[in-house]
Protein backbone atom coordinates (compact mmCIF):
# COMPACT_ATOMS: atom_id res chain seq x y z
CA UNK A 1 0.00 0.00 0.00
CA UNK A 2 0.89 3.63 -0.12
CA UNK A 3 3.30 4.91 2.49
CA UNK A 4 4.08 8.45 3.51
CA UNK A 5 7.18 9.52 5.38
CA UNK A 6 6.71 12.86 7.11
CA UNK A 7 9.55 14.72 8.76
CA UNK A 8 10.49 16.00 11.14
CA UNK A 9 8.42 14.23 13.77
CA UNK A 10 8.58 17.27 16.06
CA UNK A 11 10.01 20.77 15.99
CA UNK A 12 10.70 23.39 18.64
CA UNK A 13 11.22 26.86 17.20
CA UNK A 14 11.38 30.43 18.45
CA UNK A 15 8.53 32.79 17.67
CA UNK A 16 9.32 34.63 14.45
CA UNK A 17 11.34 31.84 12.90
CA UNK A 18 10.48 30.10 9.67
CA UNK A 19 9.79 26.37 9.64
CA UNK A 20 9.74 23.74 6.96
CA UNK A 21 8.39 20.18 6.95
CA UNK A 22 8.06 17.64 4.17
CA UNK A 23 6.54 14.39 3.07
CA UNK A 24 7.73 11.76 0.66
CA UNK A 25 5.72 8.91 -0.74
CA UNK A 26 6.56 5.48 -2.08
CA UNK A 27 4.30 6.03 -5.08
CA UNK A 28 3.23 8.83 -7.37
CA UNK A 29 0.43 10.99 -6.02
CA UNK A 30 -1.99 13.21 -7.92
CA UNK A 31 -3.14 15.09 -4.83
CA UNK A 32 -1.26 16.49 -1.87
CA UNK A 33 -2.99 18.10 1.09
CA UNK A 34 -1.71 19.72 4.26
CA UNK A 35 -3.77 19.73 7.45
CA UNK A 36 -3.35 21.25 10.90
CA UNK A 37 -4.77 19.72 14.06
CA UNK A 38 -5.23 21.86 17.16
CA UNK A 39 -5.49 20.12 20.55
CA UNK A 40 -8.94 18.59 21.07
CA UNK A 41 -10.01 19.26 17.50
CA UNK A 42 -10.05 17.48 14.17
CA UNK A 43 -7.58 18.21 11.37
CA UNK A 44 -8.40 21.28 9.31
CA UNK A 45 -7.37 21.63 5.69
CA UNK A 46 -4.71 24.30 5.12
CA UNK A 47 -3.62 23.89 1.53
CA UNK A 48 -4.54 21.56 -1.33
CA UNK A 49 -2.26 20.84 -4.30
CA UNK A 50 -3.35 19.09 -7.49
CA UNK A 51 -0.58 19.57 -10.05
CA UNK A 52 3.11 18.68 -10.08
CA UNK A 53 5.18 21.77 -9.44
CA UNK A 54 2.22 23.71 -8.05
CA UNK A 55 3.16 26.25 -5.39
CA UNK A 56 0.29 27.57 -3.28
CA UNK A 57 0.18 30.03 -0.41
CA UNK A 58 -2.31 30.57 2.37
CA UNK A 59 -1.21 33.59 4.39
CA UNK A 60 2.14 32.75 5.97
CA UNK A 61 1.90 29.16 4.75
CA UNK A 62 3.32 27.96 1.45
CA UNK A 63 3.18 24.43 0.12
CA UNK A 64 4.55 22.83 -3.02
CA UNK A 65 3.70 19.71 -4.98
CA UNK A 66 7.03 18.13 -5.92
CA UNK A 67 7.97 17.74 -9.58
CA UNK A 68 8.48 13.99 -9.14
CA UNK A 69 4.94 13.79 -7.68
CA UNK A 70 6.38 11.81 -4.79
CA UNK A 71 6.94 14.64 -2.35
CA UNK A 72 5.55 17.85 -0.95
CA UNK A 73 6.72 20.44 1.54
CA UNK A 74 5.06 23.00 3.77
CA UNK A 75 6.75 26.22 4.89
CA UNK A 76 5.51 28.50 7.64
CA UNK A 77 7.09 31.93 7.75
CA UNK A 78 7.42 34.20 10.81
CA UNK A 79 5.88 31.69 13.19
CA UNK A 80 3.49 32.84 15.92
CA UNK A 81 2.24 31.05 19.05
CA UNK A 82 -1.04 29.99 17.42
CA UNK A 83 0.91 27.97 14.85
CA UNK A 84 1.36 25.34 17.56
CA UNK A 85 -0.25 22.05 16.64
CA UNK A 86 0.22 18.90 14.62
CA UNK A 87 0.66 19.26 10.88
CA UNK A 88 -0.28 16.34 8.66
CA UNK A 89 0.45 15.80 5.03
CA UNK A 90 -1.95 13.62 3.07
CA UNK A 91 -1.84 12.31 -0.43
CA UNK A 92 -3.74 10.25 -2.92
CA UNK A 93 -2.69 8.34 -6.00
CA UNK A 94 -4.98 7.87 -8.99
CA UNK A 95 -5.85 4.31 -8.07
CA UNK A 96 -6.50 4.86 -4.39
CA UNK A 97 -9.95 5.31 -2.94
CA UNK A 98 -8.84 7.29 0.08
CA UNK A 99 -6.19 9.66 1.33
CA UNK A 100 -3.08 8.36 3.03
CA UNK A 101 -1.92 10.48 5.95
CA UNK A 102 1.61 11.12 7.13
CA UNK A 103 2.52 10.54 10.76
CA UNK A 104 2.40 14.23 11.60
CA UNK A 105 4.83 16.96 12.68
CA UNK A 106 4.30 18.32 16.18
CA UNK A 107 5.20 22.02 16.11
CA UNK A 108 5.97 23.95 19.28
CA UNK A 109 6.57 27.70 19.10
CA UNK A 110 8.54 29.13 22.01
CA UNK A 111 7.99 32.76 23.01
CA UNK B 1 -23.09 26.15 10.24
CA UNK B 2 -21.96 23.70 7.58
CA UNK B 3 -19.88 21.05 9.26
CA UNK B 4 -19.20 17.49 10.25
CA UNK B 5 -20.70 16.90 13.68
CA UNK B 6 -19.99 13.88 15.84
CA UNK B 7 -21.30 12.94 19.27
CA UNK B 8 -20.39 12.42 21.97
CA UNK B 9 -17.19 14.44 22.37
CA UNK B 10 -16.04 12.27 25.26
CA UNK B 11 -16.99 8.70 26.10
CA UNK B 12 -15.74 6.83 29.16
CA UNK B 13 -16.95 3.27 29.51
CA UNK B 14 -16.06 -0.06 31.04
CA UNK B 15 -14.54 -3.01 29.24
CA UNK B 16 -17.10 -5.29 27.70
CA UNK B 17 -19.71 -2.58 27.12
CA UNK B 18 -21.25 -1.72 23.76
CA UNK B 19 -21.23 1.90 22.62
CA UNK B 20 -22.07 4.00 19.57
CA UNK B 21 -20.65 7.19 18.11
CA UNK B 22 -22.80 9.25 15.77
CA UNK B 23 -21.72 11.42 12.84
CA UNK B 24 -23.64 13.78 10.62
CA UNK B 25 -22.51 16.08 7.82
CA UNK B 26 -24.52 18.86 6.20
CA UNK B 27 -21.99 19.61 3.47
CA UNK B 28 -23.79 17.60 0.82
CA UNK B 29 -20.80 15.27 0.53
CA UNK B 30 -21.33 11.78 -0.80
CA UNK B 31 -18.53 9.97 1.03
CA UNK B 32 -17.98 9.58 4.76
CA UNK B 33 -15.15 8.02 6.76
CA UNK B 34 -14.17 6.84 10.20
CA UNK B 35 -10.57 7.31 11.31
CA UNK B 36 -8.88 6.18 14.50
CA UNK B 37 -6.13 8.34 15.99
CA UNK B 38 -3.91 6.53 18.46
CA UNK B 39 -1.76 7.92 21.25
CA UNK B 40 1.04 8.61 18.75
CA UNK B 41 -1.41 10.77 16.75
CA UNK B 42 -1.30 8.49 13.71
CA UNK B 43 -4.52 8.70 11.66
CA UNK B 44 -5.67 5.29 10.47
CA UNK B 45 -8.68 4.81 8.24
CA UNK B 46 -11.24 2.29 9.43
CA UNK B 47 -14.22 2.56 7.10
CA UNK B 48 -15.54 4.57 4.19
CA UNK B 49 -19.06 4.80 2.81
CA UNK B 50 -20.09 6.31 -0.52
CA UNK B 51 -23.81 7.03 -0.84
CA UNK B 52 -24.59 4.54 1.95
CA UNK B 53 -22.45 1.82 0.37
CA UNK B 54 -19.40 0.44 2.17
CA UNK B 55 -16.35 1.00 -0.04
CA UNK B 56 -13.44 0.72 2.37
CA UNK B 57 -13.21 -1.73 5.23
CA UNK B 58 -9.70 -1.85 6.57
CA UNK B 59 -8.42 -4.51 8.93
CA UNK B 60 -10.63 -3.67 11.86
CA UNK B 61 -12.00 -6.12 14.44
CA UNK B 62 -15.54 -7.15 13.59
CA UNK B 63 -16.59 -5.71 16.94
CA UNK B 64 -16.66 -2.44 15.02
CA UNK B 65 -19.69 -2.04 12.80
CA UNK B 66 -20.44 1.10 10.79
CA UNK B 67 -23.97 1.98 9.76
CA UNK B 68 -25.01 4.58 7.22
CA UNK B 69 -28.77 5.20 7.21
CA UNK B 70 -28.34 7.90 4.55
CA UNK B 71 -25.46 9.67 2.89
CA UNK B 72 -25.43 12.42 5.53
CA UNK B 73 -24.96 10.04 8.46
CA UNK B 74 -22.36 7.45 9.37
CA UNK B 75 -22.49 5.92 12.82
CA UNK B 76 -19.97 3.61 14.46
CA UNK B 77 -21.04 0.89 16.85
CA UNK B 78 -18.49 -0.94 18.95
CA UNK B 79 -19.28 -4.19 20.75
CA UNK B 80 -17.44 -5.69 23.71
CA UNK B 81 -15.12 -2.75 24.18
CA UNK B 82 -11.49 -3.50 25.02
CA UNK B 83 -8.78 -1.39 26.64
CA UNK B 84 -6.97 -1.13 23.30
CA UNK B 85 -9.98 0.58 21.75
CA UNK B 86 -9.16 3.72 23.71
CA UNK B 87 -8.35 6.40 21.13
CA UNK B 88 -9.81 9.44 19.43
CA UNK B 89 -12.22 8.55 16.62
CA UNK B 90 -12.75 11.04 13.83
CA UNK B 91 -15.53 11.17 11.33
CA UNK B 92 -14.82 12.90 8.01
CA UNK B 93 -16.56 13.55 4.72
CA UNK B 94 -15.58 14.40 1.16
CA UNK B 95 -17.08 14.86 -2.25
CA UNK B 96 -16.58 12.67 -5.33
CA UNK B 97 -14.16 10.20 -3.75
CA UNK B 98 -14.81 7.48 -6.32
CA UNK B 99 -14.58 9.73 -9.35
CA UNK B 100 -11.14 10.86 -8.33
CA UNK B 101 -11.89 14.55 -8.29
CA UNK B 102 -10.73 16.93 -5.64
CA UNK B 103 -11.06 15.13 -2.34
CA UNK B 104 -10.15 17.34 0.56
CA UNK B 105 -11.66 15.85 3.67
CA UNK B 106 -13.63 17.77 6.28
CA UNK B 107 -13.18 16.30 9.74
CA UNK B 108 -15.38 16.34 12.79
CA UNK B 109 -13.90 17.41 16.12
CA UNK B 110 -13.43 13.85 17.32
CA UNK B 111 -14.73 11.52 20.02
CA UNK B 112 -12.26 10.64 22.75
CA UNK B 113 -13.09 7.10 23.83
CA UNK B 114 -11.60 5.85 27.09
CA UNK B 115 -12.15 2.24 28.06
CA UNK B 116 -11.49 1.46 31.72
PDB file of C-alpha atoms in Angstrom:
ATOM      1  CA  UNK A   1       0.000   0.000   0.000  1.00  0.00           C
ATOM      2  CA  UNK A   2       0.892   3.634  -0.123  1.00  0.00           C
ATOM      3  CA  UNK A   3       3.298   4.908   2.493  1.00  0.00           C
ATOM      4  CA  UNK A   4       4.082   8.453   3.506  1.00  0.00           C
ATOM      5  CA  UNK A   5       7.178   9.516   5.384  1.00  0.00           C
ATOM      6  CA  UNK A   6       6.710  12.855   7.112  1.00  0.00           C
ATOM      7  CA  UNK A   7       9.554  14.717   8.759  1.00  0.00           C
ATOM      8  CA  UNK A   8      10.488  16.002  11.144  1.00  0.00           C
ATOM      9  CA  UNK A   9       8.418  14.228  13.773  1.00  0.00           C
ATOM     10  CA  UNK A  10       8.580  17.267  16.056  1.00  0.00           C
ATOM     11  CA  UNK A  11      10.014  20.771  15.994  1.00  0.00           C
ATOM     12  CA  UNK A  12      10.705  23.387  18.635  1.00  0.00           C
ATOM     13  CA  UNK A  13      11.216  26.855  17.196  1.00  0.00           C
ATOM     14  CA  UNK A  14      11.375  30.429  18.448  1.00  0.00           C
ATOM     15  CA  UNK A  15       8.531  32.785  17.671  1.00  0.00           C
ATOM     16  CA  UNK A  16       9.318  34.631  14.448  1.00  0.00           C
ATOM     17  CA  UNK A  17      11.341  31.840  12.898  1.00  0.00           C
ATOM     18  CA  UNK A  18      10.476  30.101   9.666  1.00  0.00           C
ATOM     19  CA  UNK A  19       9.794  26.372   9.641  1.00  0.00           C
ATOM     20  CA  UNK A  20       9.739  23.735   6.962  1.00  0.00           C
ATOM     21  CA  UNK A  21       8.392  20.182   6.949  1.00  0.00           C
ATOM     22  CA  UNK A  22       8.060  17.641   4.166  1.00  0.00           C
ATOM     23  CA  UNK A  23       6.543  14.392   3.071  1.00  0.00           C
ATOM     24  CA  UNK A  24       7.733  11.765   0.663  1.00  0.00           C
ATOM     25  CA  UNK A  25       5.716   8.908  -0.739  1.00  0.00           C
ATOM     26  CA  UNK A  26       6.557   5.481  -2.079  1.00  0.00           C
ATOM     27  CA  UNK A  27       4.301   6.028  -5.076  1.00  0.00           C
ATOM     28  CA  UNK A  28       3.226   8.831  -7.374  1.00  0.00           C
ATOM     29  CA  UNK A  29       0.429  10.995  -6.019  1.00  0.00           C
ATOM     30  CA  UNK A  30      -1.987  13.206  -7.917  1.00  0.00           C
ATOM     31  CA  UNK A  31      -3.142  15.089  -4.831  1.00  0.00           C
ATOM     32  CA  UNK A  32      -1.257  16.489  -1.868  1.00  0.00           C
ATOM     33  CA  UNK A  33      -2.988  18.099   1.089  1.00  0.00           C
ATOM     34  CA  UNK A  34      -1.709  19.722   4.255  1.00  0.00           C
ATOM     35  CA  UNK A  35      -3.770  19.727   7.449  1.00  0.00           C
ATOM     36  CA  UNK A  36      -3.348  21.252  10.899  1.00  0.00           C
ATOM     37  CA  UNK A  37      -4.767  19.719  14.062  1.00  0.00           C
ATOM     38  CA  UNK A  38      -5.228  21.856  17.162  1.00  0.00           C
ATOM     39  CA  UNK A  39      -5.495  20.123  20.548  1.00  0.00           C
ATOM     40  CA  UNK A  40      -8.939  18.589  21.071  1.00  0.00           C
ATOM     41  CA  UNK A  41     -10.009  19.258  17.498  1.00  0.00           C
ATOM     42  CA  UNK A  42     -10.047  17.477  14.170  1.00  0.00           C
ATOM     43  CA  UNK A  43      -7.583  18.206  11.373  1.00  0.00           C
ATOM     44  CA  UNK A  44      -8.400  21.280   9.313  1.00  0.00           C
ATOM     45  CA  UNK A  45      -7.375  21.626   5.688  1.00  0.00           C
ATOM     46  CA  UNK A  46      -4.713  24.298   5.125  1.00  0.00           C
ATOM     47  CA  UNK A  47      -3.617  23.889   1.526  1.00  0.00           C
ATOM     48  CA  UNK A  48      -4.536  21.558  -1.334  1.00  0.00           C
ATOM     49  CA  UNK A  49      -2.261  20.840  -4.302  1.00  0.00           C
ATOM     50  CA  UNK A  50      -3.353  19.094  -7.487  1.00  0.00           C
ATOM     51  CA  UNK A  51      -0.578  19.568 -10.055  1.00  0.00           C
ATOM     52  CA  UNK A  52       3.106  18.676 -10.079  1.00  0.00           C
ATOM     53  CA  UNK A  53       5.180  21.773  -9.435  1.00  0.00           C
ATOM     54  CA  UNK A  54       2.224  23.709  -8.050  1.00  0.00           C
ATOM     55  CA  UNK A  55       3.158  26.255  -5.395  1.00  0.00           C
ATOM     56  CA  UNK A  56       0.291  27.568  -3.284  1.00  0.00           C
ATOM     57  CA  UNK A  57       0.175  30.032  -0.406  1.00  0.00           C
ATOM     58  CA  UNK A  58      -2.314  30.575   2.371  1.00  0.00           C
ATOM     59  CA  UNK A  59      -1.213  33.585   4.388  1.00  0.00           C
ATOM     60  CA  UNK A  60       2.144  32.753   5.973  1.00  0.00           C
ATOM     61  CA  UNK A  61       1.900  29.157   4.755  1.00  0.00           C
ATOM     62  CA  UNK A  62       3.325  27.962   1.452  1.00  0.00           C
ATOM     63  CA  UNK A  63       3.183  24.430   0.115  1.00  0.00           C
ATOM     64  CA  UNK A  64       4.553  22.826  -3.021  1.00  0.00           C
ATOM     65  CA  UNK A  65       3.699  19.713  -4.983  1.00  0.00           C
ATOM     66  CA  UNK A  66       7.029  18.134  -5.921  1.00  0.00           C
ATOM     67  CA  UNK A  67       7.974  17.735  -9.583  1.00  0.00           C
ATOM     68  CA  UNK A  68       8.484  13.991  -9.137  1.00  0.00           C
ATOM     69  CA  UNK A  69       4.941  13.792  -7.682  1.00  0.00           C
ATOM     70  CA  UNK A  70       6.375  11.809  -4.786  1.00  0.00           C
ATOM     71  CA  UNK A  71       6.942  14.645  -2.350  1.00  0.00           C
ATOM     72  CA  UNK A  72       5.550  17.849  -0.945  1.00  0.00           C
ATOM     73  CA  UNK A  73       6.715  20.440   1.544  1.00  0.00           C
ATOM     74  CA  UNK A  74       5.060  23.005   3.772  1.00  0.00           C
ATOM     75  CA  UNK A  75       6.745  26.217   4.889  1.00  0.00           C
ATOM     76  CA  UNK A  76       5.511  28.499   7.639  1.00  0.00           C
ATOM     77  CA  UNK A  77       7.087  31.933   7.754  1.00  0.00           C
ATOM     78  CA  UNK A  78       7.417  34.199  10.806  1.00  0.00           C
ATOM     79  CA  UNK A  79       5.880  31.688  13.194  1.00  0.00           C
ATOM     80  CA  UNK A  80       3.488  32.839  15.923  1.00  0.00           C
ATOM     81  CA  UNK A  81       2.236  31.052  19.048  1.00  0.00           C
ATOM     82  CA  UNK A  82      -1.038  29.993  17.420  1.00  0.00           C
ATOM     83  CA  UNK A  83       0.915  27.966  14.854  1.00  0.00           C
ATOM     84  CA  UNK A  84       1.362  25.337  17.564  1.00  0.00           C
ATOM     85  CA  UNK A  85      -0.248  22.047  16.642  1.00  0.00           C
ATOM     86  CA  UNK A  86       0.220  18.902  14.622  1.00  0.00           C
ATOM     87  CA  UNK A  87       0.657  19.259  10.876  1.00  0.00           C
ATOM     88  CA  UNK A  88      -0.284  16.338   8.659  1.00  0.00           C
ATOM     89  CA  UNK A  89       0.449  15.797   5.029  1.00  0.00           C
ATOM     90  CA  UNK A  90      -1.952  13.621   3.067  1.00  0.00           C
ATOM     91  CA  UNK A  91      -1.841  12.309  -0.432  1.00  0.00           C
ATOM     92  CA  UNK A  92      -3.741  10.248  -2.919  1.00  0.00           C
ATOM     93  CA  UNK A  93      -2.691   8.344  -6.004  1.00  0.00           C
ATOM     94  CA  UNK A  94      -4.980   7.873  -8.988  1.00  0.00           C
ATOM     95  CA  UNK A  95      -5.848   4.309  -8.074  1.00  0.00           C
ATOM     96  CA  UNK A  96      -6.504   4.864  -4.391  1.00  0.00           C
ATOM     97  CA  UNK A  97      -9.952   5.314  -2.936  1.00  0.00           C
ATOM     98  CA  UNK A  98      -8.838   7.288   0.084  1.00  0.00           C
ATOM     99  CA  UNK A  99      -6.189   9.656   1.331  1.00  0.00           C
ATOM    100  CA  UNK A 100      -3.083   8.361   3.028  1.00  0.00           C
ATOM    101  CA  UNK A 101      -1.916  10.478   5.949  1.00  0.00           C
ATOM    102  CA  UNK A 102       1.612  11.119   7.128  1.00  0.00           C
ATOM    103  CA  UNK A 103       2.525  10.539  10.759  1.00  0.00           C
ATOM    104  CA  UNK A 104       2.397  14.235  11.602  1.00  0.00           C
ATOM    105  CA  UNK A 105       4.828  16.956  12.678  1.00  0.00           C
ATOM    106  CA  UNK A 106       4.296  18.322  16.180  1.00  0.00           C
ATOM    107  CA  UNK A 107       5.201  22.019  16.113  1.00  0.00           C
ATOM    108  CA  UNK A 108       5.967  23.945  19.285  1.00  0.00           C
ATOM    109  CA  UNK A 109       6.574  27.698  19.101  1.00  0.00           C
ATOM    110  CA  UNK A 110       8.537  29.128  22.007  1.00  0.00           C
ATOM    111  CA  UNK A 111       7.986  32.758  23.013  1.00  0.00           C
TER     112      UNK A 111
ATOM    113  CA  UNK B   1     -23.090  26.147  10.235  1.00  0.00           C
ATOM    114  CA  UNK B   2     -21.964  23.700   7.580  1.00  0.00           C
ATOM    115  CA  UNK B   3     -19.876  21.049   9.262  1.00  0.00           C
ATOM    116  CA  UNK B   4     -19.204  17.486  10.251  1.00  0.00           C
ATOM    117  CA  UNK B   5     -20.700  16.897  13.684  1.00  0.00           C
ATOM    118  CA  UNK B   6     -19.987  13.882  15.844  1.00  0.00           C
ATOM    119  CA  UNK B   7     -21.298  12.942  19.266  1.00  0.00           C
ATOM    120  CA  UNK B   8     -20.391  12.421  21.969  1.00  0.00           C
ATOM    121  CA  UNK B   9     -17.189  14.437  22.367  1.00  0.00           C
ATOM    122  CA  UNK B  10     -16.044  12.268  25.260  1.00  0.00           C
ATOM    123  CA  UNK B  11     -16.991   8.696  26.096  1.00  0.00           C
ATOM    124  CA  UNK B  12     -15.743   6.828  29.156  1.00  0.00           C
ATOM    125  CA  UNK B  13     -16.954   3.267  29.509  1.00  0.00           C
ATOM    126  CA  UNK B  14     -16.059  -0.059  31.039  1.00  0.00           C
ATOM    127  CA  UNK B  15     -14.536  -3.009  29.244  1.00  0.00           C
ATOM    128  CA  UNK B  16     -17.102  -5.288  27.696  1.00  0.00           C
ATOM    129  CA  UNK B  17     -19.708  -2.582  27.118  1.00  0.00           C
ATOM    130  CA  UNK B  18     -21.246  -1.719  23.756  1.00  0.00           C
ATOM    131  CA  UNK B  19     -21.233   1.896  22.615  1.00  0.00           C
ATOM    132  CA  UNK B  20     -22.073   4.002  19.567  1.00  0.00           C
ATOM    133  CA  UNK B  21     -20.653   7.191  18.109  1.00  0.00           C
ATOM    134  CA  UNK B  22     -22.795   9.246  15.765  1.00  0.00           C
ATOM    135  CA  UNK B  23     -21.718  11.420  12.839  1.00  0.00           C
ATOM    136  CA  UNK B  24     -23.640  13.781  10.615  1.00  0.00           C
ATOM    137  CA  UNK B  25     -22.514  16.079   7.818  1.00  0.00           C
ATOM    138  CA  UNK B  26     -24.524  18.863   6.199  1.00  0.00           C
ATOM    139  CA  UNK B  27     -21.994  19.615   3.474  1.00  0.00           C
ATOM    140  CA  UNK B  28     -23.790  17.595   0.819  1.00  0.00           C
ATOM    141  CA  UNK B  29     -20.797  15.266   0.526  1.00  0.00           C
ATOM    142  CA  UNK B  30     -21.334  11.776  -0.797  1.00  0.00           C
ATOM    143  CA  UNK B  31     -18.527   9.969   1.025  1.00  0.00           C
ATOM    144  CA  UNK B  32     -17.975   9.575   4.763  1.00  0.00           C
ATOM    145  CA  UNK B  33     -15.151   8.022   6.757  1.00  0.00           C
ATOM    146  CA  UNK B  34     -14.169   6.844  10.202  1.00  0.00           C
ATOM    147  CA  UNK B  35     -10.573   7.313  11.308  1.00  0.00           C
ATOM    148  CA  UNK B  36      -8.881   6.181  14.500  1.00  0.00           C
ATOM    149  CA  UNK B  37      -6.129   8.343  15.993  1.00  0.00           C
ATOM    150  CA  UNK B  38      -3.915   6.533  18.459  1.00  0.00           C
ATOM    151  CA  UNK B  39      -1.755   7.917  21.253  1.00  0.00           C
ATOM    152  CA  UNK B  40       1.036   8.613  18.747  1.00  0.00           C
ATOM    153  CA  UNK B  41      -1.405  10.771  16.747  1.00  0.00           C
ATOM    154  CA  UNK B  42      -1.304   8.489  13.715  1.00  0.00           C
ATOM    155  CA  UNK B  43      -4.525   8.695  11.656  1.00  0.00           C
ATOM    156  CA  UNK B  44      -5.665   5.289  10.471  1.00  0.00           C
ATOM    157  CA  UNK B  45      -8.676   4.808   8.244  1.00  0.00           C
ATOM    158  CA  UNK B  46     -11.238   2.294   9.433  1.00  0.00           C
ATOM    159  CA  UNK B  47     -14.216   2.559   7.097  1.00  0.00           C
ATOM    160  CA  UNK B  48     -15.544   4.568   4.193  1.00  0.00           C
ATOM    161  CA  UNK B  49     -19.059   4.803   2.812  1.00  0.00           C
ATOM    162  CA  UNK B  50     -20.094   6.308  -0.515  1.00  0.00           C
ATOM    163  CA  UNK B  51     -23.811   7.027  -0.845  1.00  0.00           C
ATOM    164  CA  UNK B  52     -24.593   4.540   1.951  1.00  0.00           C
ATOM    165  CA  UNK B  53     -22.452   1.816   0.372  1.00  0.00           C
ATOM    166  CA  UNK B  54     -19.395   0.444   2.170  1.00  0.00           C
ATOM    167  CA  UNK B  55     -16.347   0.999  -0.044  1.00  0.00           C
ATOM    168  CA  UNK B  56     -13.438   0.717   2.369  1.00  0.00           C
ATOM    169  CA  UNK B  57     -13.215  -1.730   5.231  1.00  0.00           C
ATOM    170  CA  UNK B  58      -9.699  -1.847   6.569  1.00  0.00           C
ATOM    171  CA  UNK B  59      -8.419  -4.505   8.932  1.00  0.00           C
ATOM    172  CA  UNK B  60     -10.628  -3.671  11.859  1.00  0.00           C
ATOM    173  CA  UNK B  61     -12.002  -6.119  14.440  1.00  0.00           C
ATOM    174  CA  UNK B  62     -15.544  -7.152  13.587  1.00  0.00           C
ATOM    175  CA  UNK B  63     -16.590  -5.708  16.942  1.00  0.00           C
ATOM    176  CA  UNK B  64     -16.657  -2.436  15.018  1.00  0.00           C
ATOM    177  CA  UNK B  65     -19.691  -2.042  12.800  1.00  0.00           C
ATOM    178  CA  UNK B  66     -20.443   1.098  10.786  1.00  0.00           C
ATOM    179  CA  UNK B  67     -23.970   1.976   9.764  1.00  0.00           C
ATOM    180  CA  UNK B  68     -25.007   4.581   7.219  1.00  0.00           C
ATOM    181  CA  UNK B  69     -28.774   5.205   7.208  1.00  0.00           C
ATOM    182  CA  UNK B  70     -28.340   7.900   4.547  1.00  0.00           C
ATOM    183  CA  UNK B  71     -25.458   9.674   2.892  1.00  0.00           C
ATOM    184  CA  UNK B  72     -25.428  12.419   5.527  1.00  0.00           C
ATOM    185  CA  UNK B  73     -24.959  10.037   8.459  1.00  0.00           C
ATOM    186  CA  UNK B  74     -22.356   7.448   9.367  1.00  0.00           C
ATOM    187  CA  UNK B  75     -22.488   5.918  12.819  1.00  0.00           C
ATOM    188  CA  UNK B  76     -19.972   3.611  14.458  1.00  0.00           C
ATOM    189  CA  UNK B  77     -21.045   0.887  16.852  1.00  0.00           C
ATOM    190  CA  UNK B  78     -18.490  -0.940  18.950  1.00  0.00           C
ATOM    191  CA  UNK B  79     -19.282  -4.187  20.749  1.00  0.00           C
ATOM    192  CA  UNK B  80     -17.442  -5.689  23.706  1.00  0.00           C
ATOM    193  CA  UNK B  81     -15.118  -2.747  24.180  1.00  0.00           C
ATOM    194  CA  UNK B  82     -11.491  -3.499  25.017  1.00  0.00           C
ATOM    195  CA  UNK B  83      -8.775  -1.388  26.640  1.00  0.00           C
ATOM    196  CA  UNK B  84      -6.975  -1.128  23.297  1.00  0.00           C
ATOM    197  CA  UNK B  85      -9.981   0.579  21.750  1.00  0.00           C
ATOM    198  CA  UNK B  86      -9.158   3.717  23.711  1.00  0.00           C
ATOM    199  CA  UNK B  87      -8.345   6.401  21.130  1.00  0.00           C
ATOM    200  CA  UNK B  88      -9.808   9.438  19.431  1.00  0.00           C
ATOM    201  CA  UNK B  89     -12.217   8.546  16.624  1.00  0.00           C
ATOM    202  CA  UNK B  90     -12.745  11.037  13.828  1.00  0.00           C
ATOM    203  CA  UNK B  91     -15.529  11.169  11.327  1.00  0.00           C
ATOM    204  CA  UNK B  92     -14.823  12.899   8.008  1.00  0.00           C
ATOM    205  CA  UNK B  93     -16.563  13.548   4.723  1.00  0.00           C
ATOM    206  CA  UNK B  94     -15.584  14.396   1.160  1.00  0.00           C
ATOM    207  CA  UNK B  95     -17.084  14.863  -2.251  1.00  0.00           C
ATOM    208  CA  UNK B  96     -16.579  12.670  -5.325  1.00  0.00           C
ATOM    209  CA  UNK B  97     -14.163  10.199  -3.753  1.00  0.00           C
ATOM    210  CA  UNK B  98     -14.812   7.482  -6.319  1.00  0.00           C
ATOM    211  CA  UNK B  99     -14.579   9.726  -9.351  1.00  0.00           C
ATOM    212  CA  UNK B 100     -11.142  10.858  -8.334  1.00  0.00           C
ATOM    213  CA  UNK B 101     -11.892  14.546  -8.289  1.00  0.00           C
ATOM    214  CA  UNK B 102     -10.733  16.928  -5.636  1.00  0.00           C
ATOM    215  CA  UNK B 103     -11.063  15.126  -2.339  1.00  0.00           C
ATOM    216  CA  UNK B 104     -10.149  17.343   0.562  1.00  0.00           C
ATOM    217  CA  UNK B 105     -11.665  15.846   3.665  1.00  0.00           C
ATOM    218  CA  UNK B 106     -13.630  17.773   6.277  1.00  0.00           C
ATOM    219  CA  UNK B 107     -13.183  16.305   9.741  1.00  0.00           C
ATOM    220  CA  UNK B 108     -15.376  16.337  12.795  1.00  0.00           C
ATOM    221  CA  UNK B 109     -13.904  17.413  16.118  1.00  0.00           C
ATOM    222  CA  UNK B 110     -13.430  13.851  17.322  1.00  0.00           C
ATOM    223  CA  UNK B 111     -14.731  11.525  20.019  1.00  0.00           C
ATOM    224  CA  UNK B 112     -12.264  10.641  22.746  1.00  0.00           C
ATOM    225  CA  UNK B 113     -13.085   7.096  23.827  1.00  0.00           C
ATOM    226  CA  UNK B 114     -11.603   5.855  27.091  1.00  0.00           C
ATOM    227  CA  UNK B 115     -12.154   2.241  28.062  1.00  0.00           C
ATOM    228  CA  UNK B 116     -11.489   1.462  31.719  1.00  0.00           C
TER     229      UNK B 116
END
